């Protein structure tokens, strides 16, 4: 989607002149823009998919009761071939973009705020299928990784098979996981930080139900992939007061996201291809080996 088209859509819907429009780096499943007008800033999200933002609007409405920092829905609908969603703008940068400049105390404070947000979300009353099973989530992740790795051929697909065997070892734990609601897509992205505090949680397109540890695991793999320290994740686990059994499951989830990252490399989403080169391949393989060593300890 060209910026000129997005600008035209915004002006038609909001009846305001857009003086500047910037395509965001985020949003592999849809087009995301920051729009600046004479009086304010907005977030514009667009998609070719019909009813693309129904779930987003639903969950943002539900989360109002949780008293957490989320965007406000200002307008939504369809214009020509595009579904659109216009949201309020929040100051701040994705935590991954500013992580290297955060102090340890700021990382600890952010971890405390994030866990409190997750605790608030966990109190939501949501409906889940009667046959809900946590293994279904794990299977879906592994099947996706297996398929993408098999297609792209940048990594050894046998790694996915190794994790399937580990899943069997954790069956008692997997069966014990309840369908607790939580924000499962906040890692080094979707979490805006301003002056050392959480300013907004963005891109809430769905709600996770299950083990809250997965968001921390995804964050650790993302930080390792960016060659950054993982102290923030250590603070998250401290705030969550994880048990020895949960720490074992956490390593499993890290491996799960590691092969998921492997599968995404070289895959095209809309007009973006996830970068891949020898350095990235070697780094993800090293991360996998490091996590496997932790699993075997």
Short mmCIF file of C-alpha atoms in Angstrom, two decimals:
data_model
loop_
_atom_site.label_atom_id
_atom_site.label_comp_id
_atom_site.label_asym_id
_atom_site.label_seq_id
_atom_site.Cartn_x
_atom_site.Cartn_y
_atom_site.Cartn_z
CA UNK A 1 0.00 0.00 0.00
CA UNK A 2 1.50 3.34 -1.06
CA UNK A 3 1.67 6.20 1.41
CA UNK A 4 -0.30 8.40 -0.97
CA UNK A 5 -3.19 5.93 -0.89
CA UNK A 6 -3.04 5.67 2.89
CA UNK A 7 -3.03 9.47 3.14
CA UNK A 8 -6.10 9.71 0.92
CA UNK A 9 -7.92 7.09 3.01
CA UNK A 10 -7.10 8.87 6.27
CA UNK A 11 -8.22 12.29 5.04
CA UNK A 12 -11.45 10.88 3.65
CA UNK A 13 -12.35 9.18 6.95
CA UNK A 14 -11.09 11.73 9.49
CA UNK A 15 -11.77 14.93 7.51
CA UNK A 16 -8.35 16.21 8.52
CA UNK A 17 -5.33 17.15 6.44
CA UNK A 18 -2.41 14.76 6.89
CA UNK A 19 0.81 16.79 6.89
CA UNK A 20 3.09 13.82 7.37
CA UNK A 21 2.71 10.06 7.07
CA UNK A 22 5.38 7.54 8.04
CA UNK A 23 5.29 3.80 7.36
CA UNK A 24 6.16 1.91 10.52
CA UNK A 25 8.66 -0.92 10.57
CA UNK A 26 6.17 -3.01 12.52
CA UNK A 27 3.15 -4.73 11.05
CA UNK A 28 4.13 -7.73 8.92
CA UNK A 29 0.45 -8.70 8.62
CA UNK A 30 -0.89 -5.26 7.73
CA UNK A 31 0.18 -1.76 6.75
CA UNK A 32 0.82 0.59 9.69
CA UNK A 33 1.37 4.34 9.47
CA UNK A 34 1.93 7.22 11.88
CA UNK A 35 -0.15 10.16 10.67
CA UNK A 36 0.54 13.75 11.73
CA UNK A 37 -2.10 16.47 11.39
CA UNK A 38 -2.16 20.09 12.49
CA UNK A 39 -3.67 19.13 15.84
CA UNK A 40 -2.64 15.57 16.65
CA UNK A 41 -0.98 12.26 15.77
CA UNK A 42 -2.75 9.03 14.87
CA UNK A 43 -2.02 5.41 14.04
CA UNK A 44 -3.54 4.14 10.79
CA UNK A 45 -3.69 0.42 10.14
CA UNK A 46 -4.85 -0.98 6.80
CA UNK A 47 -5.38 -4.48 5.44
CA UNK A 48 -6.72 -6.18 2.33
CA UNK A 49 -8.28 -8.87 4.50
CA UNK A 50 -12.04 -8.60 5.10
CA UNK A 51 -12.98 -7.90 8.74
CA UNK A 52 -9.26 -7.71 9.54
CA UNK A 53 -9.71 -5.63 12.68
CA UNK A 54 -12.82 -7.16 14.23
CA UNK A 55 -10.76 -9.02 16.84
CA UNK A 56 -8.58 -5.98 17.55
CA UNK A 57 -11.61 -3.79 18.19
CA UNK A 58 -13.19 -6.51 20.35
CA UNK A 59 -10.14 -6.98 22.57
CA UNK A 60 -9.41 -3.27 22.94
CA UNK A 61 -12.99 -2.88 24.13
CA UNK A 62 -12.67 -5.78 26.57
CA UNK A 63 -9.35 -4.53 27.94
CA UNK A 64 -10.83 -1.16 28.92
CA UNK A 65 -11.90 -2.77 32.19
CA UNK A 66 -8.32 -3.74 33.03
CA UNK A 67 -7.04 -0.19 33.44
CA UNK A 68 -3.94 -0.76 31.33
CA UNK A 69 -2.35 1.62 28.78
CA UNK A 70 -3.85 0.76 25.38
CA UNK A 71 -4.85 2.82 22.31
CA UNK A 72 -8.35 4.18 21.79
CA UNK A 73 -10.30 3.19 18.68
CA UNK A 74 -11.22 6.41 16.84
CA UNK A 75 -12.57 5.02 13.56
CA UNK A 76 -12.86 1.74 11.70
CA UNK A 77 -14.49 0.38 8.56
CA UNK A 78 -13.82 -0.37 4.91
CA UNK A 79 -12.97 1.99 2.07
CA UNK A 80 -12.56 0.59 -1.43
CA UNK A 81 -10.42 -2.55 -1.07
CA UNK A 82 -9.00 -1.71 2.37
CA UNK A 83 -10.15 -2.40 5.90
CA UNK A 84 -8.92 0.40 8.13
CA UNK A 85 -8.49 1.10 11.83
CA UNK A 86 -7.54 4.51 13.19
CA UNK A 87 -6.19 4.62 16.73
CA UNK A 88 -4.95 7.21 19.19
CA UNK A 89 -1.20 7.76 19.23
CA UNK A 90 0.95 7.14 22.31
CA UNK A 91 4.38 8.62 22.93
CA UNK A 92 7.18 6.13 23.33
CA UNK A 93 9.44 3.73 21.47
CA UNK A 94 9.30 -0.05 21.16
CA UNK A 95 11.35 -1.52 23.98
CA UNK A 96 13.57 -3.31 21.47
CA UNK A 97 14.50 0.00 19.81
CA UNK A 98 15.74 1.59 23.06
CA UNK A 99 16.72 -1.49 25.09
CA UNK A 100 20.49 -0.95 24.87
CA UNK A 101 20.07 2.47 26.53
CA UNK A 102 17.88 1.32 29.41
CA UNK A 103 19.49 1.05 32.83
CA UNK A 104 19.13 -2.13 34.88
CA UNK A 105 16.77 -0.29 37.24
CA UNK A 106 14.61 0.81 34.33
CA UNK A 107 14.50 -2.77 33.04
CA UNK A 108 13.46 -3.96 36.48
CA UNK A 109 10.77 -1.27 36.74
CA UNK A 110 9.40 -2.08 33.27
CA UNK A 111 9.33 -5.79 34.15
CA UNK A 112 7.30 -4.97 37.27
CA UNK A 113 4.85 -2.86 35.25
CA UNK A 114 4.50 -5.50 32.53
CA UNK A 115 3.79 -8.30 35.02
CA UNK A 116 1.18 -6.10 36.70
CA UNK A 117 -0.41 -5.54 33.29
CA UNK A 118 -0.47 -9.30 32.69
CA UNK A 119 -2.00 -9.90 36.11
CA UNK A 120 -4.78 -7.43 35.29
CA UNK A 121 -5.42 -9.10 31.94
CA UNK A 122 -5.53 -12.54 33.59
CA UNK A 123 -8.69 -11.47 35.45
CA UNK A 124 -10.67 -11.04 32.23
CA UNK A 125 -13.59 -13.39 31.78
CA UNK A 126 -13.19 -14.91 28.34
CA UNK A 127 -14.73 -17.86 26.54
CA UNK A 128 -12.58 -20.76 25.38
CA UNK A 129 -13.64 -23.97 23.62
CA UNK A 130 -14.64 -26.84 25.90
CA UNK A 131 -11.93 -28.98 24.32
CA UNK A 132 -9.20 -26.35 24.91
CA UNK A 133 -5.79 -27.92 25.39
CA UNK A 134 -2.43 -26.20 25.78
CA UNK A 135 -0.75 -28.84 23.64
CA UNK A 136 -2.77 -27.50 20.71
CA UNK A 137 -0.91 -24.18 20.90
CA UNK A 138 2.47 -25.91 21.03
CA UNK A 139 1.55 -28.23 18.16
CA UNK A 140 0.42 -25.29 16.03
CA UNK A 141 3.70 -23.46 16.64
CA UNK A 142 5.78 -26.53 15.82
CA UNK A 143 3.76 -27.37 12.71
CA UNK A 144 4.19 -23.80 11.44
CA UNK A 145 7.95 -23.87 12.08
CA UNK A 146 8.30 -27.28 10.41
CA UNK A 147 6.42 -26.11 7.32
CA UNK A 148 8.33 -22.83 6.90
CA UNK A 149 11.75 -24.35 7.59
CA UNK A 150 10.99 -27.12 5.08
CA UNK A 151 10.05 -24.56 2.44
CA UNK A 152 12.84 -22.04 3.04
CA UNK A 153 15.68 -24.56 3.60
CA UNK A 154 17.84 -22.24 5.73
CA UNK A 155 17.77 -24.42 8.87
CA UNK A 156 17.71 -28.07 9.83
CA UNK A 157 14.09 -29.15 10.23
CA UNK A 158 15.16 -31.97 12.57
CA UNK A 159 15.38 -29.32 15.30
CA UNK A 160 11.59 -29.18 15.30
CA UNK A 161 11.47 -32.95 15.77
CA UNK A 162 13.82 -32.63 18.77
CA UNK A 163 11.44 -30.16 20.40
CA UNK A 164 8.48 -32.49 19.78
CA UNK A 165 10.29 -35.10 21.86
CA UNK A 166 10.86 -32.55 24.63
CA UNK A 167 7.16 -31.74 24.56
CA UNK A 168 6.43 -35.35 25.47
CA UNK A 169 8.69 -35.07 28.52
CA UNK A 170 6.67 -32.06 29.72
CA UNK A 171 3.23 -33.62 29.38
CA UNK A 172 2.36 -33.46 33.07
CA UNK A 173 3.13 -29.75 33.03
CA UNK A 174 1.36 -29.12 29.71
CA UNK A 175 -1.80 -30.79 30.95
CA UNK A 176 -1.75 -28.62 34.08
CA UNK A 177 -1.76 -25.33 32.13
CA UNK A 178 -5.09 -23.47 32.41
CA UNK A 179 -6.59 -21.20 29.70
CA UNK A 180 -5.61 -18.01 31.51
CA UNK A 181 -5.87 -14.88 29.32
CA UNK A 182 -2.68 -12.88 28.78
CA UNK A 183 -1.01 -10.64 26.21
CA UNK A 184 1.12 -13.11 24.29
CA UNK A 185 2.61 -10.79 21.65
CA UNK A 186 4.59 -8.28 23.72
CA UNK A 187 8.30 -8.95 23.41
CA UNK A 188 10.81 -6.48 21.97
CA UNK A 189 7.90 -4.99 20.03
CA UNK A 190 4.33 -3.93 20.81
CA UNK A 191 5.47 -2.49 24.15
CA UNK A 192 6.08 1.26 24.06
CA UNK A 193 8.45 2.79 26.63
CA UNK A 194 8.63 6.45 27.55
CA UNK A 195 10.97 7.82 30.24
CA UNK A 196 11.67 4.36 31.63
CA UNK A 197 8.02 3.33 31.98
CA UNK A 198 5.43 1.47 29.91
CA UNK A 199 3.42 4.07 27.99
CA UNK A 200 1.26 1.78 25.83
CA UNK A 201 0.68 -1.79 24.70
CA UNK A 202 -0.03 -1.80 20.96
CA UNK A 203 -1.03 -4.20 18.15
CA UNK A 204 -3.43 -6.21 20.29
CA UNK A 205 -4.96 -8.34 17.54
CA UNK A 206 -5.75 -11.38 19.67
CA UNK A 207 -5.59 -12.68 23.21
CA UNK A 208 -3.40 -15.55 24.34
CA UNK A 209 -4.88 -18.20 26.62
CA UNK A 210 -2.53 -20.48 28.48
CA UNK A 211 0.95 -20.13 29.94
CA UNK A 212 2.07 -16.53 30.49
CA UNK A 213 5.70 -17.70 30.35
CA UNK A 214 5.56 -17.79 26.55
CA UNK A 215 5.68 -14.00 26.21
CA UNK A 216 8.81 -13.91 28.37
CA UNK A 217 10.36 -16.73 26.34
CA UNK A 218 9.66 -14.95 23.05
CA UNK A 219 11.24 -11.82 24.53
CA UNK A 220 14.40 -13.69 25.53
CA UNK A 221 14.87 -15.21 22.07
CA UNK A 222 14.25 -11.83 20.46
CA UNK A 223 16.83 -10.14 22.69
CA UNK A 224 19.39 -12.89 22.04
CA UNK A 225 18.74 -12.56 18.32
CA UNK A 226 19.43 -8.81 18.62
CA UNK A 227 22.66 -9.61 20.51
CA UNK A 228 21.41 -7.83 23.64
CA UNK A 229 21.50 -8.85 27.29
CA UNK A 230 18.48 -10.62 28.79
CA UNK A 231 18.37 -8.98 32.22
CA UNK A 232 14.84 -7.69 31.54
CA UNK A 233 13.68 -11.29 31.11
CA UNK A 234 15.41 -12.28 34.35
CA UNK A 235 13.44 -9.53 36.09
CA UNK A 236 10.21 -10.73 34.46
CA UNK A 237 10.78 -14.24 35.82
CA UNK A 238 11.56 -12.81 39.27
CA UNK A 239 8.29 -10.86 39.24
CA UNK A 240 6.43 -13.99 38.15
CA UNK A 241 8.00 -16.01 41.00
CA UNK A 242 8.58 -19.03 38.76
CA UNK A 243 9.08 -22.50 40.20
CA UNK A 244 11.76 -25.00 39.14
CA UNK A 245 9.17 -26.76 36.95
CA UNK A 246 8.17 -23.48 35.32
CA UNK A 247 11.81 -22.61 34.66
CA UNK A 248 12.18 -25.90 32.78
CA UNK A 249 9.07 -25.13 30.74
CA UNK A 250 10.44 -21.64 30.09
CA UNK A 251 13.54 -23.08 28.39
CA UNK A 252 11.26 -25.29 26.30
CA UNK A 253 9.26 -22.24 25.20
CA UNK A 254 12.48 -20.42 24.31
CA UNK A 255 13.40 -23.30 22.01
CA UNK A 256 9.88 -23.24 20.60
CA UNK A 257 10.26 -19.58 19.63
CA UNK A 258 13.78 -20.15 18.36
CA UNK A 259 12.56 -22.56 15.67
CA UNK A 260 9.63 -20.21 15.01
CA UNK A 261 12.13 -17.42 14.30
CA UNK A 262 14.06 -19.82 12.06
CA UNK A 263 10.92 -20.58 10.07
CA UNK A 264 10.14 -16.90 9.51
CA UNK A 265 13.56 -16.15 8.00
CA UNK A 266 13.21 -15.64 4.27
CA UNK A 267 9.40 -15.71 4.44
CA UNK A 268 7.43 -12.94 2.74
CA UNK A 269 4.62 -11.14 4.59
CA UNK A 270 2.75 -8.66 2.37
CA UNK A 271 5.55 -6.62 0.72
CA UNK A 272 8.19 -7.49 3.34
CA UNK A 273 10.61 -10.41 3.34
CA UNK A 274 12.08 -11.32 6.74
CA UNK A 275 15.86 -10.85 6.29
CA UNK A 276 18.14 -13.87 6.18
CA UNK A 277 21.87 -14.22 5.68
CA UNK A 278 24.72 -16.39 6.93
CA UNK A 279 25.23 -14.26 10.08
CA UNK A 280 21.54 -14.56 11.04
CA UNK A 281 21.52 -18.30 10.33
CA UNK A 282 24.63 -18.89 12.45
CA UNK A 283 23.30 -16.72 15.28
CA UNK A 284 19.95 -18.54 15.51
CA UNK A 285 21.72 -21.91 15.38
CA UNK A 286 24.02 -20.76 18.21
CA UNK A 287 21.01 -19.58 20.25
CA UNK A 288 19.37 -22.97 19.72
CA UNK A 289 22.51 -24.81 20.87
CA UNK A 290 22.84 -22.57 23.93
CA UNK A 291 19.22 -23.18 24.92
CA UNK A 292 19.62 -26.93 24.39
CA UNK A 293 22.58 -26.89 26.76
CA UNK A 294 20.41 -25.16 29.37
CA UNK A 295 17.67 -27.76 28.85
CA UNK A 296 20.10 -30.63 29.42
CA UNK A 297 21.61 -29.16 32.60
#
